[in-house]
Coordinates of C-alpha atoms and ligand atoms in Angstrom, one line a residue:
M1 CA -0.4 -0.2 0.2
P2 CA 2.3 2.9 -1.3
N3 CA 2.1 6.6 -0.3
L4 CA 0.0 6.1 2.8
T5 CA 0.5 8.7 5.3
R6 CA -0.3 7.6 8.4
R7 CA -3.4 10.3 8.6
S8 CA -5.1 9.2 5.1
F9 CA -4.3 5.6 6.7
G10 CA -6.7 6.8 8.9
L11 CA -9.5 7.7 7.0
L12 CA -9.2 4.6 4.8
A13 CA -9.7 2.5 7.1
G14 CA -12.3 4.0 9.0
A15 CA -13.9 3.1 5.2
S16 CA -13.2 -0.1 5.6
A17 CA -12.2 -1.9 8.8
A18 CA -12.8 -5.5 7.8
S19 CA -10.0 -5.4 4.4
L20 CA -7.3 -3.5 6.6
A21 CA -7.7 -5.5 9.6
M22 CA -4.9 -7.2 10.4
P23 CA -1.5 -5.8 9.7
H24 CA -2.8 -2.1 10.1
Y25 CA -4.3 -2.7 13.8
A26 CA -0.6 -4.3 15.3
R27 CA 1.2 -1.8 16.9
A28 CA 2.7 1.1 15.5
Q29 CA 6.7 1.2 15.3
G30 CA 6.3 0.1 19.8
K31 CA 4.4 3.2 20.5
P32 CA 2.0 2.9 23.5
R33 CA -1.8 1.9 22.2
A34 CA -4.6 4.1 23.1
V35 CA -7.5 2.4 21.9
V36 CA -11.4 4.6 22.5
I37 CA -14.4 2.6 22.3
G38 CA -17.5 4.9 21.3
G39 CA -16.8 8.3 19.4
G40 CA -19.4 10.6 21.2
S41 CA -19.5 13.3 23.7
G42 CA -17.0 11.4 25.9
G43 CA -15.1 8.7 23.7
G44 CA -14.5 11.8 21.0
T45 CA -13.4 14.1 23.2
A46 CA -11.1 11.6 24.7
A47 CA -9.8 10.5 21.2
R48 CA -9.0 13.6 20.6
Y49 CA -7.3 15.0 23.8
L50 CA -5.0 12.1 23.7
A51 CA -3.9 12.3 20.2
K52 CA -3.6 16.0 20.7
D53 CA -1.5 16.2 23.7
A54 CA 0.9 13.2 23.2
G55 CA 1.6 13.6 19.9
E56 CA 3.7 11.1 17.6
D57 CA 4.7 9.3 21.1
L58 CA 1.5 7.7 21.0
D59 CA -0.9 5.3 18.7
V60 CA -4.9 6.1 18.9
T61 CA -7.1 4.4 17.4
L62 CA -11.0 5.4 17.9
I63 CA -14.1 2.6 17.0
E64 CA -17.1 4.3 16.1
A65 CA -19.9 2.0 14.9
N66 CA -21.4 4.8 12.8
A67 CA -20.3 7.0 10.2
R68 CA -22.1 10.3 11.6
Y69 CA -23.0 11.4 15.3
T70 CA -26.4 13.4 15.6
T71 CA -25.8 15.3 19.2
C72 CA -28.6 14.6 21.4
Y73 CA -28.3 18.0 22.5
F74 CA -29.9 20.4 20.5
S75 CA -31.8 17.3 19.2
N76 CA -34.8 18.6 21.0
L77 CA -34.5 22.4 19.4
Y78 CA -34.6 20.6 15.9
L79 CA -38.1 19.5 17.0
G80 CA -39.0 22.7 18.3
G81 CA -38.2 24.3 14.9
F82 CA -35.2 25.9 16.3
R83 CA -32.1 23.6 14.1
D84 CA -32.3 21.4 11.0
F85 CA -31.1 18.3 11.2
E86 CA -27.8 19.1 9.5
S87 CA -26.7 20.8 12.0
I88 CA -26.9 18.5 15.0
N89 CA -24.5 16.4 12.6
H90 CA -20.6 15.9 12.7
G91 CA -18.0 13.6 11.1
Y92 CA -15.2 12.0 12.2
E93 CA -12.7 13.4 9.5
R94 CA -11.0 16.3 11.3
L95 CA -10.3 13.9 14.1
A96 CA -8.1 11.5 11.1
S97 CA -7.0 14.4 9.1
N98 CA -5.6 16.9 11.6
Y99 CA -4.6 14.7 15.0
G100 CA -3.6 11.8 13.4
I101 CA -6.3 9.4 14.9
T102 CA -7.3 6.0 13.0
V103 CA -11.2 6.1 13.3
V104 CA -12.4 3.1 12.4
N105 CA -15.8 2.8 11.3
A106 CA -17.2 -0.9 12.9
F107 CA -19.2 -2.3 16.0
A108 CA -16.6 -3.4 18.4
D109 CA -18.6 -6.9 19.7
M110 CA -16.1 -7.6 22.9
I111 CA -13.1 -7.0 25.3
D112 CA -10.9 -9.8 25.3
R113 CA -9.5 -8.2 28.6
E114 CA -6.9 -11.0 29.1
A115 CA -5.6 -10.5 25.5
Q116 CA -6.0 -6.3 25.9
E117 CA -7.9 -6.7 22.7
V118 CA -11.4 -5.0 21.1
V119 CA -12.2 -7.5 19.0
L120 CA -14.9 -6.1 16.0
A121 CA -18.0 -7.3 14.6
D122 CA -15.9 -9.0 11.5
G123 CA -13.3 -11.5 14.6
S124 CA -10.5 -8.6 13.6
R125 CA -9.1 -7.4 16.4
V126 CA -7.6 -3.8 18.2
P127 CA -4.7 -4.6 20.7
Y128 CA -4.6 -1.7 23.2
D129 CA -2.3 -1.0 26.5
R130 CA -5.3 1.4 28.0
L131 CA -8.6 1.3 26.0
V132 CA -11.6 3.5 27.2
V133 CA -15.1 2.6 26.8
A134 CA -17.5 5.2 26.0
P135 CA -20.4 3.3 24.6
G136 CA -22.9 5.9 26.2
I137 CA -26.7 4.4 26.9
D138 CA -28.8 0.9 25.8
I139 CA -32.2 1.3 26.0
I140 CA -33.9 -1.2 28.3
Y141 CA -36.7 -1.8 26.6
D142 CA -38.7 -4.2 28.4
S143 CA -38.7 -1.9 31.6
V144 CA -42.4 -0.4 29.4
P145 CA -44.5 -3.4 29.8
G146 CA -45.8 -3.6 25.7
Y147 CA -43.1 -1.7 24.6
S148 CA -39.9 -3.1 22.3
E149 CA -37.4 -2.2 19.7
E150 CA -40.5 -2.6 16.9
A151 CA -42.6 -0.7 18.9
A152 CA -40.4 2.2 18.9
Q153 CA -40.8 2.4 15.3
I154 CA -44.5 4.0 16.6
M155 CA -43.8 5.0 20.0
P156 CA -40.4 6.9 19.5
H157 CA -38.1 6.8 22.7
S158 CA -35.6 9.6 20.8
W159 CA -33.4 8.8 23.3
K160 CA -30.6 7.9 20.9
A161 CA -30.4 10.5 18.3
G162 CA -30.3 9.8 14.8
P163 CA -33.1 7.9 13.0
Q164 CA -35.6 7.9 16.0
T165 CA -35.1 11.6 16.3
Q166 CA -36.5 12.0 12.9
I167 CA -39.2 9.5 13.5
L168 CA -40.4 11.6 16.6
K169 CA -40.5 14.8 14.6
S170 CA -42.1 13.6 11.7
K171 CA -44.8 12.5 14.2
L172 CA -45.4 16.0 15.5
D173 CA -45.4 17.6 12.7
A174 CA -48.3 15.5 11.7
I175 CA -50.0 16.5 15.0
E176 CA -53.4 17.6 14.4
D177 CA -55.4 20.6 16.7
G178 CA -57.0 18.8 19.2
Q179 CA -55.0 15.6 18.9
Q180 CA -53.3 14.7 22.5
I181 CA -49.6 13.9 23.0
V182 CA -48.4 11.6 25.7
M183 CA -44.8 10.9 27.2
V184 CA -43.8 8.4 29.7
A185 CA -40.8 9.9 31.3
P186 CA -37.8 7.8 32.4
P187 CA -37.3 6.7 35.6
N188 CA -33.7 7.7 37.3
P189 CA -30.6 7.5 36.3
Y190 CA -31.0 8.4 33.0
R191 CA -29.3 11.1 30.2
C192 CA -29.9 14.1 30.1
P193 CA -31.8 14.6 33.5
P194 CA -34.2 18.4 31.7
G195 CA -33.8 16.7 28.6
P196 CA -37.5 15.1 28.4
Y197 CA -39.3 18.7 30.0
E198 CA -37.0 20.6 27.6
R199 CA -38.8 17.8 25.1
V200 CA -42.0 18.7 26.4
S201 CA -41.7 22.5 26.3
M202 CA -40.6 22.1 22.4
F203 CA -43.7 19.8 21.4
A204 CA -45.8 22.6 22.9
H205 CA -44.2 25.3 21.0
V206 CA -45.0 23.6 18.0
L207 CA -48.4 23.4 18.8
K208 CA -48.5 26.9 19.6
N209 CA -46.7 28.0 17.0
K210 CA -49.7 26.6 14.5
G211 CA -52.1 28.1 16.7
Y212 CA -53.7 24.9 18.3
T213 CA -56.0 25.9 21.2
N214 CA -57.6 22.1 21.2
S215 CA -54.5 20.0 22.1
K216 CA -52.8 18.6 25.3
I217 CA -49.5 17.0 26.2
I218 CA -49.6 14.7 29.0
V219 CA -46.2 13.6 30.5
L220 CA -46.8 10.4 32.5
D221 CA -43.9 10.6 34.9
P222 CA -42.4 7.7 37.3
K223 CA -40.8 10.1 39.4
P224 CA -42.2 12.0 42.0
S225 CA -39.9 15.3 41.0
F226 CA -37.7 16.2 38.6
S227 CA -34.8 18.9 37.4
K228 CA -35.4 22.2 36.7
Q229 CA -39.1 21.8 37.5
A230 CA -40.3 24.9 39.3
L231 CA -38.6 26.6 36.5
F232 CA -40.3 24.3 33.7
Q233 CA -43.7 24.9 35.4
E234 CA -43.2 28.4 35.6
G235 CA -42.3 28.5 31.8
W236 CA -45.3 25.9 30.9
E237 CA -47.8 28.5 32.7
K238 CA -46.4 32.0 31.1
H239 CA -46.1 30.4 27.7
Y240 CA -48.4 27.6 27.0
P241 CA -51.2 28.0 30.0
G242 CA -53.2 25.0 30.1
M243 CA -51.7 22.6 27.4
I244 CA -49.4 20.7 29.6
E245 CA -50.1 18.3 32.1
W246 CA -47.5 16.5 33.9
Y247 CA -48.7 13.6 36.7
G248 CA -46.2 12.1 39.0
P249 CA -46.8 8.7 40.5
D250 CA -48.6 9.7 43.1
V251 CA -51.3 10.2 41.0
H252 CA -50.9 8.2 37.7
G253 CA -49.9 5.0 40.5
G254 CA -47.7 3.6 38.0
I255 CA -47.4 2.7 34.3
V256 CA -49.0 -0.6 33.6
S257 CA -48.3 -0.8 29.9
V258 CA -48.2 0.8 26.7
D259 CA -50.3 -0.4 23.3
P260 CA -48.2 0.3 20.1
A261 CA -51.6 -0.5 18.0
T262 CA -53.7 1.5 20.0
G263 CA -51.5 4.4 21.1
A264 CA -52.5 3.9 24.7
V265 CA -50.6 3.8 27.8
E266 CA -52.2 2.5 30.5
T267 CA -52.0 3.6 34.5
D268 CA -53.5 2.4 37.5
L269 CA -55.3 5.7 37.1
D270 CA -56.4 6.0 34.0
T271 CA -55.9 5.2 29.8
F272 CA -54.1 8.0 28.5
T273 CA -54.2 7.7 24.3
G274 CA -52.0 10.2 22.3
S275 CA -51.5 10.7 18.5
L276 CA -47.7 10.7 19.3
V277 CA -46.8 9.0 22.2
N278 CA -42.9 9.2 23.1
V279 CA -41.8 6.0 25.5
I280 CA -38.3 7.0 27.5
P281 CA -37.7 3.5 29.2
A282 CA -35.1 3.2 31.9
Q283 CA -31.4 3.0 30.8
K284 CA -28.3 1.1 31.1
A285 CA -24.3 1.4 30.2
G286 CA -23.9 0.3 26.4
M287 CA -23.8 -3.2 25.4
I288 CA -20.2 -3.5 25.6
A289 CA -19.3 -2.2 28.9
T290 CA -21.8 -5.0 30.6
K291 CA -20.4 -7.8 28.0
A292 CA -16.8 -6.8 29.3
G293 CA -18.1 -7.3 32.8
L294 CA -17.3 -3.6 33.9
S295 CA -20.7 -2.4 35.1
N296 CA -22.2 -3.7 38.4
D297 CA -25.9 -4.3 39.0
S298 CA -26.9 -0.9 38.7
G299 CA -26.4 -1.5 35.0
F300 CA -23.6 0.9 35.0
C301 CA -19.8 0.8 35.9
P302 CA -18.1 1.9 38.7
I303 CA -15.1 4.2 38.6
D304 CA -12.2 5.2 40.6
P305 CA -13.4 9.3 41.2
Y306 CA -9.8 10.5 40.7
S307 CA -9.0 8.9 37.2
M308 CA -12.3 7.8 35.4
R309 CA -10.1 4.1 35.8
S310 CA -12.3 1.4 35.3
K311 CA -12.8 -0.4 39.1
M312 CA -12.8 -3.8 37.2
D313 CA -9.7 -3.6 35.2
D314 CA -7.2 -0.7 35.8
K315 CA -6.2 -1.1 31.7
I316 CA -9.8 0.2 31.2
F317 CA -11.4 3.6 31.6
V318 CA -15.0 4.2 31.6
I319 CA -16.9 7.8 30.8
G320 CA -20.0 9.2 29.8
D321 CA -23.2 7.7 30.5
A322 CA -22.1 4.3 30.8
C323 CA -20.3 5.2 34.1
I324 CA -21.4 5.9 37.8
A325 CA -20.5 9.1 38.0
G326 CA -21.4 10.5 41.6
D327 CA -23.2 13.5 41.9
M328 CA -22.2 13.8 38.1
P329 CA -25.5 14.0 36.1
K330 CA -25.1 12.0 32.4
S331 CA -25.0 14.6 30.2
G332 CA -22.9 15.2 27.3
F333 CA -20.6 18.2 29.1
S334 CA -20.5 15.2 32.2
A335 CA -18.8 13.3 28.9
N336 CA -16.4 15.9 28.0
S337 CA -14.9 16.6 31.2
Q338 CA -14.6 13.3 32.4
A339 CA -12.5 12.4 29.0
K340 CA -10.2 15.0 29.4
V341 CA -9.2 13.4 33.2
A342 CA -9.0 10.2 31.9
A343 CA -6.7 11.1 28.8
M344 CA -4.7 12.9 31.4
A345 CA -4.4 9.8 33.5
I346 CA -3.7 7.4 30.2
R347 CA -0.9 9.8 29.7
G348 CA 0.7 9.6 32.6
D349 CA 0.4 5.5 32.6
L350 CA 1.8 5.2 29.1
L351 CA 4.2 8.4 28.8
D352 CA 5.3 9.2 32.4
A353 CA 3.4 12.6 31.8
R354 CA 2.2 14.9 34.4
V355 CA -1.3 14.2 35.9
F356 CA -3.0 16.6 37.7
P357 CA -5.6 16.4 40.2
A358 CA -8.9 16.1 38.8
K359 CA -11.9 18.7 38.0
Y360 CA -15.0 18.4 37.1
S361 CA -17.9 20.2 35.8
N362 CA -21.2 20.3 34.0
T363 CA -24.0 23.0 32.7
C364 CA -27.1 21.6 31.2
W365 CA -29.0 24.7 29.8
S366 CA -32.6 24.2 28.4
L367 CA -35.0 26.1 26.1
I368 CA -38.4 26.3 27.2
D369 CA -39.9 28.5 24.7
T370 CA -38.0 31.3 21.8
N371 CA -35.1 33.3 23.8
D372 CA -36.2 31.9 27.1
G373 CA -33.4 29.5 28.2
V374 CA -32.8 28.2 31.5
K375 CA -29.8 26.3 32.8
V376 CA -28.4 24.4 36.1
G377 CA -24.9 23.6 36.4
A378 CA -22.2 22.1 39.2
Q379 CA -18.5 22.1 40.1
Y380 CA -17.0 18.7 41.0
A381 CA -14.0 16.8 42.6
P382 CA -13.2 13.3 43.4
T383 CA -13.2 12.1 46.7
D384 CA -12.6 8.5 47.6
E385 CA -16.2 7.8 47.7
K386 CA -17.6 9.5 44.2
I387 CA -17.4 12.4 42.5
A388 CA -18.8 15.3 44.6
S389 CA -20.6 18.5 43.7
T390 CA -18.4 21.4 45.5
S391 CA -20.5 24.2 44.2
S392 CA -23.6 24.7 42.0
F393 CA -25.9 27.2 40.3
V394 CA -29.5 26.9 38.7
S395 CA -31.4 29.7 37.0
Q396 CA -33.9 31.2 38.8
T397 CA -37.6 31.9 38.6
G398 CA -39.1 35.0 37.8
E399 CA -35.8 36.2 35.8
D400 CA -36.3 38.9 33.2
A401 CA -36.4 38.5 29.6
A402 CA -33.1 39.6 28.8
L403 CA -31.1 37.4 31.5
R404 CA -33.4 34.4 29.4
Q405 CA -31.9 35.5 26.3
A406 CA -28.3 35.6 27.3
T407 CA -28.6 31.9 29.0
Y408 CA -29.9 30.7 26.0
E409 CA -27.1 33.0 23.6
E410 CA -25.1 31.2 26.1
S411 CA -26.1 27.8 25.0
I412 CA -25.2 28.2 21.0
G413 CA -21.9 29.3 22.2
W414 CA -21.8 26.1 24.5
Y415 CA -23.2 23.9 21.4
N416 CA -20.4 25.6 19.1
G417 CA -17.3 24.8 21.3
I418 CA -18.2 21.3 23.0
T419 CA -18.8 20.3 19.1
A420 CA -15.2 21.2 18.2
D421 CA -14.3 20.2 21.3
I422 CA -14.8 16.6 20.5
F423 CA -14.7 16.6 16.6
G424 CA -11.7 18.9 15.7
S425 CA -12.1 22.4 14.0
Ligands
FAD1 C1 -33.3 15.1 24.4 C2 -31.7 14.4 24.7 C3 -31.4 16.6 25.3 C4 -30.1 16.1 25.8 N1 -29.5 18.0 26.0 C5 -27.9 18.0 26.8 C6 -27.8 19.0 26.7 O1 -28.2 19.9 26.1 N2 -26.5 19.4 27.1 C7 -25.8 17.6 27.7 O2 -24.5 18.1 28.0 N3 -25.9 16.5 27.2 C8 -27.2 16.4 26.7 N4 -27.7 15.3 26.8 C9 -27.3 14.4 26.7 C10 -26.2 13.6 26.0 O3 -26.4 13.2 24.7 C11 -25.5 12.4 26.8 O4 -24.8 12.8 28.0 C12 -24.0 12.4 26.2 O5 -24.3 12.3 24.4 C13 -23.3 11.1 26.6 O6 -22.0 10.9 26.1 P1 -21.5 9.4 25.8 O7 -20.1 9.9 25.1 O8 -21.3 8.8 27.3 O9 -22.6 8.7 25.0 P2 -22.8 8.9 23.3 O10 -22.4 10.0 23.0 O11 -24.3 8.5 23.1 O12 -21.9 8.1 22.2 C14 -21.7 6.6 22.5 C15 -21.1 5.9 21.0 O13 -20.6 4.8 21.2 C16 -21.0 4.6 19.8 N5 -20.8 3.1 20.2 C17 -21.8 2.3 20.9 N6 -21.6 0.8 21.9 C18 -20.9 0.6 20.9 C19 -19.5 -0.3 20.2 N7 -20.1 -1.4 20.7 N8 -18.5 -0.3 19.0 C20 -18.9 0.9 18.5 N9 -19.2 1.9 18.8 C21 -20.4 2.3 19.4 C22 -22.1 4.8 19.6 O14 -22.5 4.7 18.1 C23 -21.8 6.6 20.1 O15 -21.3 7.3 18.8 C24 -29.1 15.1 25.7 C25 -29.6 14.1 25.8 C26 -30.7 13.5 25.1 C27 -31.1 12.6 24.8

C-alpha cells in the first residue's frame, strides 16, 4: 500500500475496517496504543485529547459504529424548529486528518481483557495498552411493559439521536389540533435529567406556533419530581397555559403498559391515548461495557473518581453515560469533562506525563420557548467515595427576559464549543 500517510490510512481504515484488519491494527513502531470505543461526547473528546496532547508518542485508535454522530443535545431544538437536522450531525474526518487518529468505522463486539484486545464485529482484533470505553446508554425496552425495539418505530423514544429523532419530528409535525401527545418519562438514572421536560416545551412550542388551542400534552412520570421543575412549570404556565399536564406516580399510580397498536398508555389511574406517544424507558450502560464485565448490578460501570479508571480493570477507563459518576448527571458536558481526566491519566500511565488533580464540571441548558433559556450546573471534585459536587448554580424563577435570552445565547456558544472540542475544528 504505497504512498499512504498515517493520516490518510486512518481515514481508509474508517471506510473499510475489515479489508485492512490485521496488519494495520498491530502495534505501530513500538509506540504505546490507546484505543477508544465510542465516538460520542466522551469517546470523541478522549481520542482528540490523547492525540493532541501526546502527539507522535502515542498511537490513538477510535472505534465508532456509525459514520456520523447526531448530538442528542439540541435535538429538542430540532424538534421545536430552532435547528435543522444537518446542524446536529458531525463527522470524524478532522479527528483523522488533523490529529492522526485512526478512525475505525466498526462495531466493537467484545473486549478480550486477558489479551488486551477489542474484538470487532468482523472478528478482527485491535490491541490496546489502555482502553477508553464510552458507548453511552442502551435502552431497557422491557422496563415499560408492551414496549420493544419494534414498538419504538411507532412510539419513538428518541433518546439516542439519529433516525429515532426524525421519526419523532415527523409524528410531531403531523399532529392536528385537538390531538393529544403523551410522554412516558424515564426513571432515574437516565441521560440528561432536564431533557424530557425541554422536549415537552418544544412539543408545546410547535403546537402553539400552529395556533392549536385544543391539543394537550400529558406527561406520565415515574418520578415524584424532576430537574429544574419549578422553572419548567413556571415557563409552561407562562407560554403554554393549560396545554401541559404533568402527573407524578402519586397521581397516576404507575405505568401498567403501552400499546403501540392503539397509542394507549395504561396507568393505575386511567388509560391515556396519544396520536404521538413518546416512551422514554429506563437505561443502562452500552452493551459492550456490560458484556466486558465492567458494570455492576446498577447496570452502570463503577470507576475511580480520581481518574475515571474502571474499578473492574485497571487498563480500562469508562467515561460518559456508561459510568457511575457520583453527583455528576449523565450529560454531554459531563462526558466531555470526564474524558479529559481519563486522557490525562492514560498519558500518565503510558508516557509518564504529569497528572494533575482531577476537576470536573457540568452545565445543562434548556430552552422553554423562544429566547427563554434556563440552566443548571455544578463543579465537582473526586473523593474516595464518589465524584462530589463542590458548588452549584441554577436559574431562578421570575428572571427577566434579557437574562433568559442571554442564557439561551450562552447555550448556542456552548454547543459550538463542545462539538469543536469533540470532533476538532
Ligand atoms: C433529548 C436529549 C437532550 C440532551 N441535551 C443535552 C444537553 O443539552 N447538554 C448535555 O450536556 N447533554 C445533553 N444530553 C445528554 C448527552 O447526549 C449524553 O449524556 C452524552 O451524549 C453522553 O456521551 P457518551 O459519550 O457517554 O455517549 P454518546 O454520546 O451516546 O456516544 C456513544 C457512542 O458510542 C458508539 N458505540 C456504542 N457502542 C459501540 C460499540 N459497541 N462499538 C462501536 N461504537 C459504539 C455510539 O454509536 C455512539 O456514537 C441530551 C440527551 C438527550 C437524549
